[in-house]
Every structure is written in structure tokens, then in C-alpha cells.
Short mmCIF file of C-alpha atoms in Angstrom, two decimals:
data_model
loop_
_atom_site.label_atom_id
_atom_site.label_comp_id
_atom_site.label_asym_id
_atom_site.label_seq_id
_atom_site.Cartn_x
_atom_site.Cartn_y
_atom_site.Cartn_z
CA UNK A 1 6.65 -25.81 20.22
CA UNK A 2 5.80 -25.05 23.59
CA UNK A 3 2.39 -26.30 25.66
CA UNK A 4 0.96 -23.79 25.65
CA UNK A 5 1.34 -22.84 21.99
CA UNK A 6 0.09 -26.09 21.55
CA UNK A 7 -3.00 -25.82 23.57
CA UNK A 8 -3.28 -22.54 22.25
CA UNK A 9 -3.44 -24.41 18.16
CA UNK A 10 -5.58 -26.81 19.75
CA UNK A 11 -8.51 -24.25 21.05
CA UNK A 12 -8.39 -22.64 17.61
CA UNK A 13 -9.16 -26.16 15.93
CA UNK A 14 -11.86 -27.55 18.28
CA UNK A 15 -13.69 -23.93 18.16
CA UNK A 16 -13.63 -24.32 14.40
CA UNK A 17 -14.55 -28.15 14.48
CA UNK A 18 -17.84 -27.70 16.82
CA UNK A 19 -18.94 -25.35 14.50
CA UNK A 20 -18.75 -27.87 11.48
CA UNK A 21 -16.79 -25.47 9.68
CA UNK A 22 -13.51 -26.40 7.78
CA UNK A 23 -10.68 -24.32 6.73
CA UNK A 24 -12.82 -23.25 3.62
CA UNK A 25 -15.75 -22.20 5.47
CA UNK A 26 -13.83 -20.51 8.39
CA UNK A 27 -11.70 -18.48 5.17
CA UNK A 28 -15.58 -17.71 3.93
CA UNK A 29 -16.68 -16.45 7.40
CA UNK A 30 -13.47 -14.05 7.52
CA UNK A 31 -13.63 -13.07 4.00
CA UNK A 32 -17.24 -12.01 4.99
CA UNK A 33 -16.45 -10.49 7.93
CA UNK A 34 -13.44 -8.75 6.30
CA UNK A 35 -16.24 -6.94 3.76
CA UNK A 36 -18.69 -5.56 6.22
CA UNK A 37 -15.25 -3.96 9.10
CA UNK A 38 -13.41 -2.56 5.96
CA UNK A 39 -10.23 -4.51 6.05
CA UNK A 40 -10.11 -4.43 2.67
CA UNK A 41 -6.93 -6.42 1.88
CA UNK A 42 -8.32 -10.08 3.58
CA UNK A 43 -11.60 -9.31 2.04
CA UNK A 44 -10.04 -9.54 -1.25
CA UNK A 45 -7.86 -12.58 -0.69
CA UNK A 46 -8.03 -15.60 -2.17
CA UNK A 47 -9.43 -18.55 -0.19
CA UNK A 48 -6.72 -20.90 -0.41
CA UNK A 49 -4.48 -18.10 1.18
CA UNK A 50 -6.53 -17.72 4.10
CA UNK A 51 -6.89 -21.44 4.47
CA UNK A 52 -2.97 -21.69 4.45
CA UNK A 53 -3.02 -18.73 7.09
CA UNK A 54 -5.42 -20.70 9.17
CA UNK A 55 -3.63 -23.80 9.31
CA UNK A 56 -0.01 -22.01 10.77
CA UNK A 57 -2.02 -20.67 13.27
CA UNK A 58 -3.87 -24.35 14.29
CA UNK A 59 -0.09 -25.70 13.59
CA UNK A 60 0.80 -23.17 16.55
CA UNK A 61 3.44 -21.61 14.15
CA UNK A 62 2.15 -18.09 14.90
CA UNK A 63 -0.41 -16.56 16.49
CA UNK A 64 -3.34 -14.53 14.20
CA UNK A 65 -1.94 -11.39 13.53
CA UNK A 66 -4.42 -8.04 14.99
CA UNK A 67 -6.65 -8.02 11.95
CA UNK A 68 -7.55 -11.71 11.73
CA UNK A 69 -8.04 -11.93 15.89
CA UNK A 70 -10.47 -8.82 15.37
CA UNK A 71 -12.26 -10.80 12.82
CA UNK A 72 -11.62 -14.05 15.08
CA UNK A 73 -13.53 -12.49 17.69
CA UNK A 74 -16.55 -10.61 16.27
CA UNK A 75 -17.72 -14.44 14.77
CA UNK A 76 -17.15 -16.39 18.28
CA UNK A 77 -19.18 -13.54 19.69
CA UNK A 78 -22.22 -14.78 18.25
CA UNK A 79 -23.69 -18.91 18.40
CA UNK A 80 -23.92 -20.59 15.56
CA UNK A 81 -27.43 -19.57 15.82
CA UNK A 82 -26.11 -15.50 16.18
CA UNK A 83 -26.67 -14.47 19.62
CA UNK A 84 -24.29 -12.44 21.42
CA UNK A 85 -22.43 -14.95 23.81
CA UNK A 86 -19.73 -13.59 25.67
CA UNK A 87 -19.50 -14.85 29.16
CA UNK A 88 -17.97 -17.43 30.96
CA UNK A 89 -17.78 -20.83 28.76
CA UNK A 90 -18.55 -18.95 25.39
CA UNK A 91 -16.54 -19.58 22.39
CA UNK A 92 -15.22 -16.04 22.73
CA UNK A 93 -13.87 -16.63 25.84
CA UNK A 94 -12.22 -19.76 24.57
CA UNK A 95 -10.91 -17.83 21.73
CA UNK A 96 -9.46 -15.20 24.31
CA UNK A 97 -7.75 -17.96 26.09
CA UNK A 98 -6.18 -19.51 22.67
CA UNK A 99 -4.23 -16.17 21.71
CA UNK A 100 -3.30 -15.87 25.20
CA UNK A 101 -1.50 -19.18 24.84
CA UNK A 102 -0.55 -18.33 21.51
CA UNK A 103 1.75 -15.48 22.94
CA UNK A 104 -1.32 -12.19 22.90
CA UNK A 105 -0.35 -9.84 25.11
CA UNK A 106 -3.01 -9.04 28.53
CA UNK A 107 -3.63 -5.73 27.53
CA UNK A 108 -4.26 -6.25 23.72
CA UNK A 109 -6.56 -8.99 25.25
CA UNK A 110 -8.76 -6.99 27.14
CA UNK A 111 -8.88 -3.87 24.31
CA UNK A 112 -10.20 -6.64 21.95
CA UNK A 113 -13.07 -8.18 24.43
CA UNK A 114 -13.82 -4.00 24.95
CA UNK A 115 -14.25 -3.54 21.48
CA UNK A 116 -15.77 -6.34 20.32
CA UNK A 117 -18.57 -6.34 23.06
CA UNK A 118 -19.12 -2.51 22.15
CA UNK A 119 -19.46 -3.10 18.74
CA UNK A 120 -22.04 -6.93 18.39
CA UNK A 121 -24.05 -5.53 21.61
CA UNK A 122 -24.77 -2.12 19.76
CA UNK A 123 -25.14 -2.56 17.05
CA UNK A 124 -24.65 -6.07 15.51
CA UNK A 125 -21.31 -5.43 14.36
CA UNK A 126 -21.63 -2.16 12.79
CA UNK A 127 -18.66 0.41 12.28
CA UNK A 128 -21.25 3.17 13.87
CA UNK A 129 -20.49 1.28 17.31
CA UNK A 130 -16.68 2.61 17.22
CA UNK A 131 -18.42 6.20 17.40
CA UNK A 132 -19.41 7.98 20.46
CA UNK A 133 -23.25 7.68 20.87
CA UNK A 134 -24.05 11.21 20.13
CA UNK A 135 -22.33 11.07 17.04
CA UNK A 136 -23.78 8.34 16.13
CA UNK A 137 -27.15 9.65 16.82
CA UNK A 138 -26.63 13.33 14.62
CA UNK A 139 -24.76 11.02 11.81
CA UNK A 140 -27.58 8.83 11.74
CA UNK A 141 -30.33 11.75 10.45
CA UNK A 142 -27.70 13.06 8.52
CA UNK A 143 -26.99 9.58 6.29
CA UNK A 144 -30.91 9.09 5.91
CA UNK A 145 -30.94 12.59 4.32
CA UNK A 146 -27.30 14.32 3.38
CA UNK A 147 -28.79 17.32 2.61
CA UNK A 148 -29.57 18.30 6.02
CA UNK A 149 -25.61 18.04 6.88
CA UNK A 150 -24.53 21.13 8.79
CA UNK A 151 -21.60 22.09 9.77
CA UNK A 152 -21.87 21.20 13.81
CA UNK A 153 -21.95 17.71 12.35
CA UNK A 154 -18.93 18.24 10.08
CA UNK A 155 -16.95 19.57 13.27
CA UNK A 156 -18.14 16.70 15.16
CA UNK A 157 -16.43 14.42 12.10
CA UNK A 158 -13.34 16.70 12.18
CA UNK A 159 -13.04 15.86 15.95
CA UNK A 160 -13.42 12.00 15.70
CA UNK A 161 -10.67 11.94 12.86
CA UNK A 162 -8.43 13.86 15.24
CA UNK A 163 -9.32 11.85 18.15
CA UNK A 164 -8.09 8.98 15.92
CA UNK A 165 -5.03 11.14 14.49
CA UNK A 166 -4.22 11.74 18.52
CA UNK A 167 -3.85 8.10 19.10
CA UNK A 168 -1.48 7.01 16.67
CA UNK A 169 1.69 5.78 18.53
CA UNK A 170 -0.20 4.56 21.68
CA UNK A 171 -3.15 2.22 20.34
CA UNK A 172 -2.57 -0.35 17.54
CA UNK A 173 -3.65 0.08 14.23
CA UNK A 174 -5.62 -2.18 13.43
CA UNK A 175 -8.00 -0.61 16.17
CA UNK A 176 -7.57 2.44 15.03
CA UNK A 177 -8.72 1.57 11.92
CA UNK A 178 -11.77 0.28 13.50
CA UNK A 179 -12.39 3.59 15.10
CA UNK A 180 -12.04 5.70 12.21
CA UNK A 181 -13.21 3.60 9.12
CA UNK A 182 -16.88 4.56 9.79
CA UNK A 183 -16.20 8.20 9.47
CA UNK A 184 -14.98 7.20 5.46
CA UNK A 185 -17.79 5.87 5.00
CA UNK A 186 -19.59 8.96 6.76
CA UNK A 187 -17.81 11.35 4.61
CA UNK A 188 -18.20 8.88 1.18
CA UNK A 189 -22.04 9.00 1.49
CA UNK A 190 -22.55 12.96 2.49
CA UNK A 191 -20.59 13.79 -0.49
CA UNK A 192 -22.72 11.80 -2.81
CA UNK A 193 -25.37 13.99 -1.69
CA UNK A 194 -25.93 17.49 -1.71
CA UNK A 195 -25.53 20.52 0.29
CA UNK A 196 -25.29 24.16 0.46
CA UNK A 197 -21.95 25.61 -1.13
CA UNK A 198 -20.60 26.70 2.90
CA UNK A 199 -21.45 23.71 4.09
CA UNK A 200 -20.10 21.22 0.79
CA UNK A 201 -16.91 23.37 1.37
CA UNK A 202 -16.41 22.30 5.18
CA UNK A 203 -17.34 18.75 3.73
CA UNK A 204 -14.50 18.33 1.14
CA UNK A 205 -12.27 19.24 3.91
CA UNK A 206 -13.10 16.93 6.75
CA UNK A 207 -13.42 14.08 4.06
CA UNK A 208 -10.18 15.08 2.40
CA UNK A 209 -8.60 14.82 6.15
CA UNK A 210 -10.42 12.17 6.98
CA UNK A 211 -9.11 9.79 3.75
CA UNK A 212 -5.46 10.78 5.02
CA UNK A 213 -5.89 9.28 7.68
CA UNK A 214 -7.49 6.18 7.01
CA UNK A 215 -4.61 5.78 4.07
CA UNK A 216 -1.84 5.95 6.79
CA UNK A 217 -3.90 3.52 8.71
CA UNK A 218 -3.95 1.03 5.84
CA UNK A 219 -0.53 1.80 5.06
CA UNK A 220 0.43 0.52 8.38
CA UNK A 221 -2.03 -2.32 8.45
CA UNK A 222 -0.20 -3.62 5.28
CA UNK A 223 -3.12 -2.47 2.88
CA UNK A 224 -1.03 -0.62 0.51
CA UNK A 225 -3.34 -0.73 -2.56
CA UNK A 226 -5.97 0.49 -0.18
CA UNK A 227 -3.43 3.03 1.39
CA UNK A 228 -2.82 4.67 -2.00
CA UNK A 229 -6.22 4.73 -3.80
CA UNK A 230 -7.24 6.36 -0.21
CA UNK A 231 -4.23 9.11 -1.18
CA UNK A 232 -5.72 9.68 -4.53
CA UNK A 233 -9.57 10.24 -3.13
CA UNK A 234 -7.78 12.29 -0.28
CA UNK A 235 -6.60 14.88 -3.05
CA UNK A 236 -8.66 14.16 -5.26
CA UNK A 237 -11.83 15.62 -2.82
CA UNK A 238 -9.55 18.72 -1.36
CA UNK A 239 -9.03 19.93 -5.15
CA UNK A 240 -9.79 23.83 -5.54
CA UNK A 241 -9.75 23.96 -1.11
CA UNK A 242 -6.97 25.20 0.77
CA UNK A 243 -3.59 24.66 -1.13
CA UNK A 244 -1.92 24.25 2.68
CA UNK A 245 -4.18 21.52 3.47
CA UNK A 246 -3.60 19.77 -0.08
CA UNK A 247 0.00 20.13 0.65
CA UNK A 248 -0.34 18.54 3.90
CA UNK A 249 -2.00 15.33 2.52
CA UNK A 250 0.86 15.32 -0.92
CA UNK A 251 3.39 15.12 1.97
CA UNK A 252 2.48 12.00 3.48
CA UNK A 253 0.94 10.56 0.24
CA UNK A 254 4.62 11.28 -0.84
CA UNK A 255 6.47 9.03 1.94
CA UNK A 256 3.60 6.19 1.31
CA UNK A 257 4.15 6.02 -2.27
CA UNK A 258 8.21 5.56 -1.55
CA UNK A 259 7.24 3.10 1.12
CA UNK A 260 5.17 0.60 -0.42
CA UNK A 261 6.24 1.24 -4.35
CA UNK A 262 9.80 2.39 -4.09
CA UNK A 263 9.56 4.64 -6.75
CA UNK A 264 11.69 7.31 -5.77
CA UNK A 265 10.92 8.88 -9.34
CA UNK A 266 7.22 9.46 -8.61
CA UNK A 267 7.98 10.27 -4.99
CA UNK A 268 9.76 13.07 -6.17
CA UNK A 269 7.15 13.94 -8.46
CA UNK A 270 4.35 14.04 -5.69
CA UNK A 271 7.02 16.29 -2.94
CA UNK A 272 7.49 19.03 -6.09
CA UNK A 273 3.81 19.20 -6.32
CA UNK A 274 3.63 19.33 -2.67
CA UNK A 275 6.08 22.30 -2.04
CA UNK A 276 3.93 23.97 -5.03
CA UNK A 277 0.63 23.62 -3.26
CA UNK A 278 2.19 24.63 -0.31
CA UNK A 279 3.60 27.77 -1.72
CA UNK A 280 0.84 29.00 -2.50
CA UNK A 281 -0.93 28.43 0.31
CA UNK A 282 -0.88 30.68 3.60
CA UNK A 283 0.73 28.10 6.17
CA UNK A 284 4.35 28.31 6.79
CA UNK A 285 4.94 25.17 8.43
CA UNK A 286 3.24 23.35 5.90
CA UNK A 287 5.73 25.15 3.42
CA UNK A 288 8.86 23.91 5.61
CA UNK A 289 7.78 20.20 5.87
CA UNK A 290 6.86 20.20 2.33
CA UNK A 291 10.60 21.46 1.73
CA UNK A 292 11.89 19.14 3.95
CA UNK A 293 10.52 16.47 1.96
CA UNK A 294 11.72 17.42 -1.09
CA UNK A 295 15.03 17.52 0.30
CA UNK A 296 14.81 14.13 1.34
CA UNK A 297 13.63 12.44 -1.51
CA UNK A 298 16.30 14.51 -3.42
CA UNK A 299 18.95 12.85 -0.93
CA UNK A 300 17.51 9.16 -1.23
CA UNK A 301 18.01 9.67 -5.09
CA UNK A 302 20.19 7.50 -7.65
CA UNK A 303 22.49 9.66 -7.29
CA UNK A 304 21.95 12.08 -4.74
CA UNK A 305 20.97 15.06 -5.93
CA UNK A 306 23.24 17.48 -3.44
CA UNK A 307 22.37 20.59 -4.70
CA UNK A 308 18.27 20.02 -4.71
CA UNK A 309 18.73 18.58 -1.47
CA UNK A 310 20.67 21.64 0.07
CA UNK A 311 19.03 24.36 -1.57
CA UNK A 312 15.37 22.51 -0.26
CA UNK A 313 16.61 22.42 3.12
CA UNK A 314 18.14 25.93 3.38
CA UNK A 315 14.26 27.14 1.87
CA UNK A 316 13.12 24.89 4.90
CA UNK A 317 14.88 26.60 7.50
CA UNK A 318 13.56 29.89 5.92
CA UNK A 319 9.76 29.04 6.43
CA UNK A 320 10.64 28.32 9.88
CA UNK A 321 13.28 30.98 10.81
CA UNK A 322 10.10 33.31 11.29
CA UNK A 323 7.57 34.08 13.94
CA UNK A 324 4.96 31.08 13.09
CA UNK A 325 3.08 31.39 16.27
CA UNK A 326 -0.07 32.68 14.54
CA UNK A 327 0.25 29.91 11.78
CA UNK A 328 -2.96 28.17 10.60
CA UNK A 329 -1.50 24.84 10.30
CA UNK A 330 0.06 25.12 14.00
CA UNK A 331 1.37 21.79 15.03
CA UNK A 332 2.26 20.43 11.45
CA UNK A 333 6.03 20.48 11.60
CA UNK A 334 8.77 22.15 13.99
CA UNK A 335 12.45 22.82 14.16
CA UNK A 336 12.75 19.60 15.62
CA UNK A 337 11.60 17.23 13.05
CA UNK A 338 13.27 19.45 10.26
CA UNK A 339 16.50 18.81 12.49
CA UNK A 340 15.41 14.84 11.96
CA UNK A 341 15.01 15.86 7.70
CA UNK A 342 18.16 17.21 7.46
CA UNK A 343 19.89 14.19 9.78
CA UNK A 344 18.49 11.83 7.34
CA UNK A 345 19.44 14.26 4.39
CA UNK A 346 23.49 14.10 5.83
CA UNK A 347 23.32 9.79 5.78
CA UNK A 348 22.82 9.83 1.77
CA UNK A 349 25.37 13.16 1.32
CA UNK A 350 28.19 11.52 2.81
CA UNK A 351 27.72 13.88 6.26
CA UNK A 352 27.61 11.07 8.49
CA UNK A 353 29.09 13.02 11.55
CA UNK A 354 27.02 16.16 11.46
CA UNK A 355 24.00 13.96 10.64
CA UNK A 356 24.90 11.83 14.10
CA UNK A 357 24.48 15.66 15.83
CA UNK A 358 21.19 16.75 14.02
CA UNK A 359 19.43 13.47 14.49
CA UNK A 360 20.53 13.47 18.39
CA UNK A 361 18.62 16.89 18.55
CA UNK A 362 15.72 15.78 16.76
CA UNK A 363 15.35 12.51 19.16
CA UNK A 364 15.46 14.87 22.01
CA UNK A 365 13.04 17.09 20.87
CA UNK A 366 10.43 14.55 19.86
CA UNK A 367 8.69 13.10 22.85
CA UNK A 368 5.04 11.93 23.73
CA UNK A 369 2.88 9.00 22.57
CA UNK A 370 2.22 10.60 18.97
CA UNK A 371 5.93 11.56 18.02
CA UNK A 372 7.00 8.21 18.95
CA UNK A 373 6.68 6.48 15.72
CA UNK A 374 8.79 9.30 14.41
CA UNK A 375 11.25 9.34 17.24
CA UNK A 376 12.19 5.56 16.35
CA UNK A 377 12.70 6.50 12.84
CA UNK A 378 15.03 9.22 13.81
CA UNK A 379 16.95 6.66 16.48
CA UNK A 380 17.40 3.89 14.07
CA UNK A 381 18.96 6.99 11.25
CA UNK A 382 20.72 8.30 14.60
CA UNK A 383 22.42 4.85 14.73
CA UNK A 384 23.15 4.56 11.22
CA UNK A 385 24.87 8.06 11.28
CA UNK A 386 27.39 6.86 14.45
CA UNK A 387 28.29 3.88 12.70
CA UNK A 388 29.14 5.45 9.64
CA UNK A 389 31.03 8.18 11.17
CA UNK A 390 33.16 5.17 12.04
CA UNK A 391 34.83 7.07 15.34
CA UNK A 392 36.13 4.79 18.23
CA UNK A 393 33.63 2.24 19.13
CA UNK A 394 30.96 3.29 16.65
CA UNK A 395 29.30 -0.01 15.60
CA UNK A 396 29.31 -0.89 20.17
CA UNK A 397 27.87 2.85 20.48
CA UNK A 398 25.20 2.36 17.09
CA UNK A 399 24.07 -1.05 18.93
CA UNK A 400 23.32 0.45 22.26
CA UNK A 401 21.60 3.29 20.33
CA UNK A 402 19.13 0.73 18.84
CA UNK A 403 17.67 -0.78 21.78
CA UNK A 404 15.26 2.04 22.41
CA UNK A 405 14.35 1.78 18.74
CA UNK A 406 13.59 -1.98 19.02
CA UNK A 407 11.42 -1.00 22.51
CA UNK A 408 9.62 1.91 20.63
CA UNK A 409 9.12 -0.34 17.31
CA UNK A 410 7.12 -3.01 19.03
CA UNK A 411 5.28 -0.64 21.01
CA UNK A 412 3.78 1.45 18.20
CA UNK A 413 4.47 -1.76 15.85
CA UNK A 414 4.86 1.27 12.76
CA UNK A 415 6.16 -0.32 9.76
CA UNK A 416 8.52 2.63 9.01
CA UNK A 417 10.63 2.17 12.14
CA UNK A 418 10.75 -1.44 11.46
CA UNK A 419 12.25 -1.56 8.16
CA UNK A 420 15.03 1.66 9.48
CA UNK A 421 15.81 -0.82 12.26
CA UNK A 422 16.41 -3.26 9.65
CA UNK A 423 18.44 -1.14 7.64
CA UNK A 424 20.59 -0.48 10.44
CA UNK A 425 21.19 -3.99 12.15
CA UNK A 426 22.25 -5.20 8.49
CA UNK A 427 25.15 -2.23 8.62
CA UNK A 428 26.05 -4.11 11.87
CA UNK A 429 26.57 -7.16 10.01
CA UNK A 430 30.59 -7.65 10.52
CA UNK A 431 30.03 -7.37 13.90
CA UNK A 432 27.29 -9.97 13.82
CA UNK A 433 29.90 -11.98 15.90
CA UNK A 434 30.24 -9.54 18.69
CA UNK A 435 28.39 -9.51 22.18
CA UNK A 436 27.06 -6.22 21.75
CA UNK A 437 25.04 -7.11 18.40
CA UNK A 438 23.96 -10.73 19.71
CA UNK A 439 22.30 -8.90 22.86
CA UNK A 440 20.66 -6.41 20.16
CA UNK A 441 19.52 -9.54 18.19
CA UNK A 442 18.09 -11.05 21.61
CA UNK A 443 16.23 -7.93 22.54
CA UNK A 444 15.21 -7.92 18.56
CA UNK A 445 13.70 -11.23 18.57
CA UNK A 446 11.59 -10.74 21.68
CA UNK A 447 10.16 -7.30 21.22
CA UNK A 448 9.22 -8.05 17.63
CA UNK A 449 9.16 -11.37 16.70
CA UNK A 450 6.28 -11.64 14.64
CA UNK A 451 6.05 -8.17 13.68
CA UNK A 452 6.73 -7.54 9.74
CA UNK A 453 8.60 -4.26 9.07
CA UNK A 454 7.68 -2.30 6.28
CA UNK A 455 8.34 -3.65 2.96
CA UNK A 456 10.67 -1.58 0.53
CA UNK A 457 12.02 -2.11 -3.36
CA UNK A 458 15.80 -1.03 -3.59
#
């Protein structure tokens, strides 16, 4: 272990030792802390595993991961006796320096200290302190008294979920989560109130919206329990609203059931109900991705079903082969990212070499900060596609293909594009020995050592 990951271990310990606390009363504090910033999955762990979590990181075996330093630093930002202390010589600066040591990167550093001083100088570590003050202030009459919701408030709900939405790919998750968590809880206590029919209406929507998100958020944040029941209420609350919209949230409830289950049988399930929602809805686009998705869960099946998958895709390409510039779902899906469906589609039909093609056109057509986590799904299936077309130098050609995956994987740290970089380095395997894949292991273990990729039954 290096010095500094041992002074690093060593900070951690003598913060926790002045305090008096031991490993069980540190777990107790985070546990606590876990309850009242929504990260529901440590708030419902067991003691002893948090203790065991605590002592790797004051063995120096790893630093905390992004959930525990948020937690980390909202209790050293108080004394013992709970005033805010965050200067110079404070136990949160301490801290700071510890997961510097420990390997935490500047710039996650100083996003932390931002956040954390926002939120226990506001308002004692409250979720409202992730909201922009004159939210907070129109929320705050509305939560004393949901019946006086209107739907300037609603909008202003709508906008912070798609502030949040807009960030995906460039800001962690974990803060993300932060930033969007008290909207839930916004939404959860207007709807247990009541309002006028126009007004409820607008409601359902923004919280049905709003529950997406935060499910994709604890998908990514490893929360899947949380990440599904979130699906459910998502649906659940946009029942007898827009079929478009419903079909919008089935689609990615569809890929996070697959994700964190496996179950390609109930993922199939949830896309047919999707692509009937979306039919008879007015959006277009939503109809295409909703097709798109039932294509691919089609392909992924045991067998693959080739003629559900084709006959889905060609339906697809319908919904978009039309003038969709007056859509009311604009922005929802493209030619590009069914391009990316139908790559993946090829891998499991045994199209390897027109998949290579399709998948090359989707990565070029997906750019920006919030297509990246898709853009290093569709590199890593890009690379799998070359290597099975098996042409001259395809497994040299797949490698080199992965190292912009590996770069855009630890930026955006999605689980998805972890666990398709997986998939593909273990194709590479009987090359394992060759210079090409050692360098891709090298780059591997530095950009993401430390980060889990998502976790998948087969």
C-alpha cells in the first residue's frame, strides 16, 4: 500500500477515534444519515456490513465509494456538539484530505465541499438545499398546504427533474441523486393531498416523470430494489394519463428490470406492454423506441426469436420513416439510436458484420454529455460486432475500439457500459496474451479500478 493510502486510512481512523465513536457507532451515524438523504440501500444495511465496509477503507484497501463520502462529509461538517465547521483545521477538511490520499479525484473533491456546505449551511442538511431558492420558497407553501398546488409550481418541478435528466452523463450519480430526491418527496406529499382535477392531472405527470428518474438514478447507484419499486410508483401514478408518456417510463423500466433481475421473460413482458401503450398513444418516436425495444429483448432471448425481432425493427423504422418534426415527445429517440437497436439486434442474430456497420453509425451520431452513457454502450457492442465478424485483425481492431469505451465508462461511471465492456474484454480472452489486450487491461485498471459494472444473471 502506498503512503499516502496509508495516511489517507490513517485520517479516516483518528477522525473516527476523537470522536469516541467505534466502527458500530460510525455504521449508526451513516445508517442515520443514510435515512434522512434517501440513499435507501445503506440505510437498510445491516450494521456489521457497514462496519466491515469501514474497516477496508481504515485498512486503505479502497477508498469510500460516492455515497458513503457524501454521508462521510455531511457528519464531519458538524462538531460533535453540531455546528457547522468547515474551515481550515475542521474535521471536514481533514476528511477532504483523507480521500484525496485515498485516490478522490480534485474535481469530485471540490463538488462534494460545494454541496455539502450548500446543503448543512441552509438548511441543516435538508434535501430542499439541492433546490434553487425560489423553488424552494413556492414548494415550501405548497407542502404546508397541497391544495394550493398550481400548476406554475408543477412546471417549476417539471423543470428541476429535467435539469437533473440534462445532467446525466456529465455529473455523478450519486449527486444527482442528491439533486433530484427532494422533488420525490415533493411530488409523494402533493399527491397525498388534494387538488383541482387540471391541476391533479399535471401532478400525476410530473410525479410519474419525476419517479423515472429517480429509479434510473438508483439503478445506477446500485439501489436496485429501490430502482424498481420507483418503476412500479412511476406507472403506477401515470395510469389513465398519456399512453406516450406511460410508454416512455415501460421502456426504461423494461431495460432496468433485465439489468438488475435478468429476467428476460418479464422484460419481454414489460416491452409488449410498452409498444401497446405506445400505440395508442399520439407520439411516434415513443412508438419507434418502444419497437426497438421489443426487438431487442426478442434478440437477447433463449433462443432468439428472429422473426419478433425483425418484424419489431422493420415497425421501428416505420414510426420513424415519417415527418416527426411536430412530434410531442420530440427528443425521445432518433434514427441514430434505432441504428444502435438494430446493431445490438445483428450480435444475437448471427449478423455480426452488418451489426459492426450499424453500430459505427450509431456511435457517430450520438455525441454530447447526455448521449454519452449510450455512446459507450454502443462502442463496447461496436467492438463485440468486429471481433465476431472475425475479418483480418479483428480481435487488434475490437481492442483499439474499446479504449474510448473504457475513457467514457469511468467518466459517466454508468453501470450499463461497464458490464458491455466486460462482456467484450472476456471475448478477447485468447488473446489475453497479446500486447494489444494487456495495454487495454492497463488502461482498464486505471480508468476504473474501483468502479463496479453493472451486475447481470445469465
Amino acid at each position: 500500500m502506498s503512503t499516502d493510502k496509508q495516511q489517507g486510512a490513517r485520517t479516516l481512523r483518528r477522525l473516527r477515534e476523537a470522536r469516541g465513536m467505534s466502527w458500530g457507532d460510525l455504521a449508526a451515524e451513516l445508517r442515520s444519515l443514510a435515512t434522512r438523504l434517501r440513499f435507501a440501500r445503506i440505510a437498510a444495511a445491516q450494521p456489521a456490513s457497514i462496519k466491515r465496509t469501514i474497516a477496508r477503507w481504515e485498512a486503505g484497501e479502497h477508498p469510500p465509494d460516492e455515497r458513503y463520502q457524501v454521508l462521510l462529509a455531511h457528519l464531519y461538517a458538524r462538531t460533535p456538539l453540531g455546528a457547522v465547521a468547515l474551515g481550515s483545521g475542521s474535521d471536514f477538511q481533514e476528511l477532504l484530505a483523507a480521500l484525496s490520499s485515498l485516490g478522490v479525484e480534485r474535481d469530485r473533491l471540490d463538488e462534494l465541499a460545494a454541496s455539502t456546505a450548500a446543503a448543512v449551511t441552509e438548511s441543516g442538511t435538508s434535501l430542499l438545499a439541492f433546490l434553487g431558492t425560489r423553488l424552494r420558497r413556492h414548494l415550501a407553501a405548497a407542502l404546508a398546504r397541497p391544495e394550493t398546488a398550481d400548476l406554475p409550481l408543477l412546471d417549476e418541478l417539471d423543470v428541476a427533474t429535467a435539469a437533473v435528466d440534462a445532467q446525466v452523463g456529465s455529473v455523478p450519480f450519486v449527486r444527482l441523486h442528491l439533486s433530484h430526491a427532494a422533488v420525490v418527496d415533493a411530488c409523494r406529499r402533493l399527491l397525498a393531498g388534494e387538488q383541482p382535477p387540471t391541476v391533479r392531472a399535471r401532478l400525476r405527470r410530473v410525479a410519474g416523470t419525476a419517479y423515472a428518474l429517480a429509479a434510473r438514478l438508483a439503478f445506477e447507484t446500485h439501489d436496485d430494489g429501490a430502482a424498481l419499486a420507483l418503476y412500479e410508483q412511476a406507472v403506477s401514478t401515470t395510469c389513465g394519463a398519456d399512453p406516450s408518456h406511460r410508454a416512455l417510463i415501460r421502456t426504461g423500466q423494461t431495460m432496468v428490470v433485465y439489468y438488475a433481475t435478468g429476467d428476460i421473460a418479464r422484460a419481454r413482458r414489460l416491452a409488449d406492454t410498452a409498444v401497446a401503450d405506445a400505440c395508442s398513444g399520439p407520439s411516434r418516436l415513443v412508438r419507434a423506441r418502444a419497437h426497438a425495444l421489443q426487438a431487442e429483448m426478442a434478440a437477447r432471448s433463449t433462443p432468439p426469436l428472429h422473426r419478433h425481432a425483425r418484424a419489431a425493427l422493420r415497425l421501428a423504422w416505420c414510426d420513424l420513416d415519417t415527418d416527426t418534426s411536430d412530434d410531442p415527445m420530440g427528443g425521445t429517440f432518433s434514427k441514430g439510436r434505432l441504428e444502435g437497436f438494430e446493431g445490438v439486434c445483428g450480435l444475437f442474430l448471427g449478423e455480426a458484420e452488418a451489426a459492426e456497420e450499424r453500430l459505427g453509425r450509431a456511435a457517430r451520431a450520438l455525441g454530447g454529455s447526455r448521449g454519452s452513457v449510450q455512446r459507450a454502450i454502443v462502442l463496447a457492442d461496436r467492438a463485440l460486432a468486429t471481433l465476431r465478424s472475425g475479418g483480418p485483425g479483428a480481435a487488434e481492431t475490437a481492442a483499439g475500439q474499446l479504449h474510448e469505451c473504457v475513457e467514457l465508462a469511468a467518466a459517466t461511471r454508468g453501470r450499463v457500459p461497464a458490464w458491455r465492456l466486460r462482456q467484450a474484454r472476456q471475448e478477447l480472452r485468447p488473446w489475453r496474451s497479446e500486447p494489444f489486450v494487456t495495454e487495454l487491461d492497463d488502461h482498464i485498471h486505471t480508468a476504473l479500478v474501483g468502479l463496479p459494472s453493472a451486475r447481470r444473471r445469465e
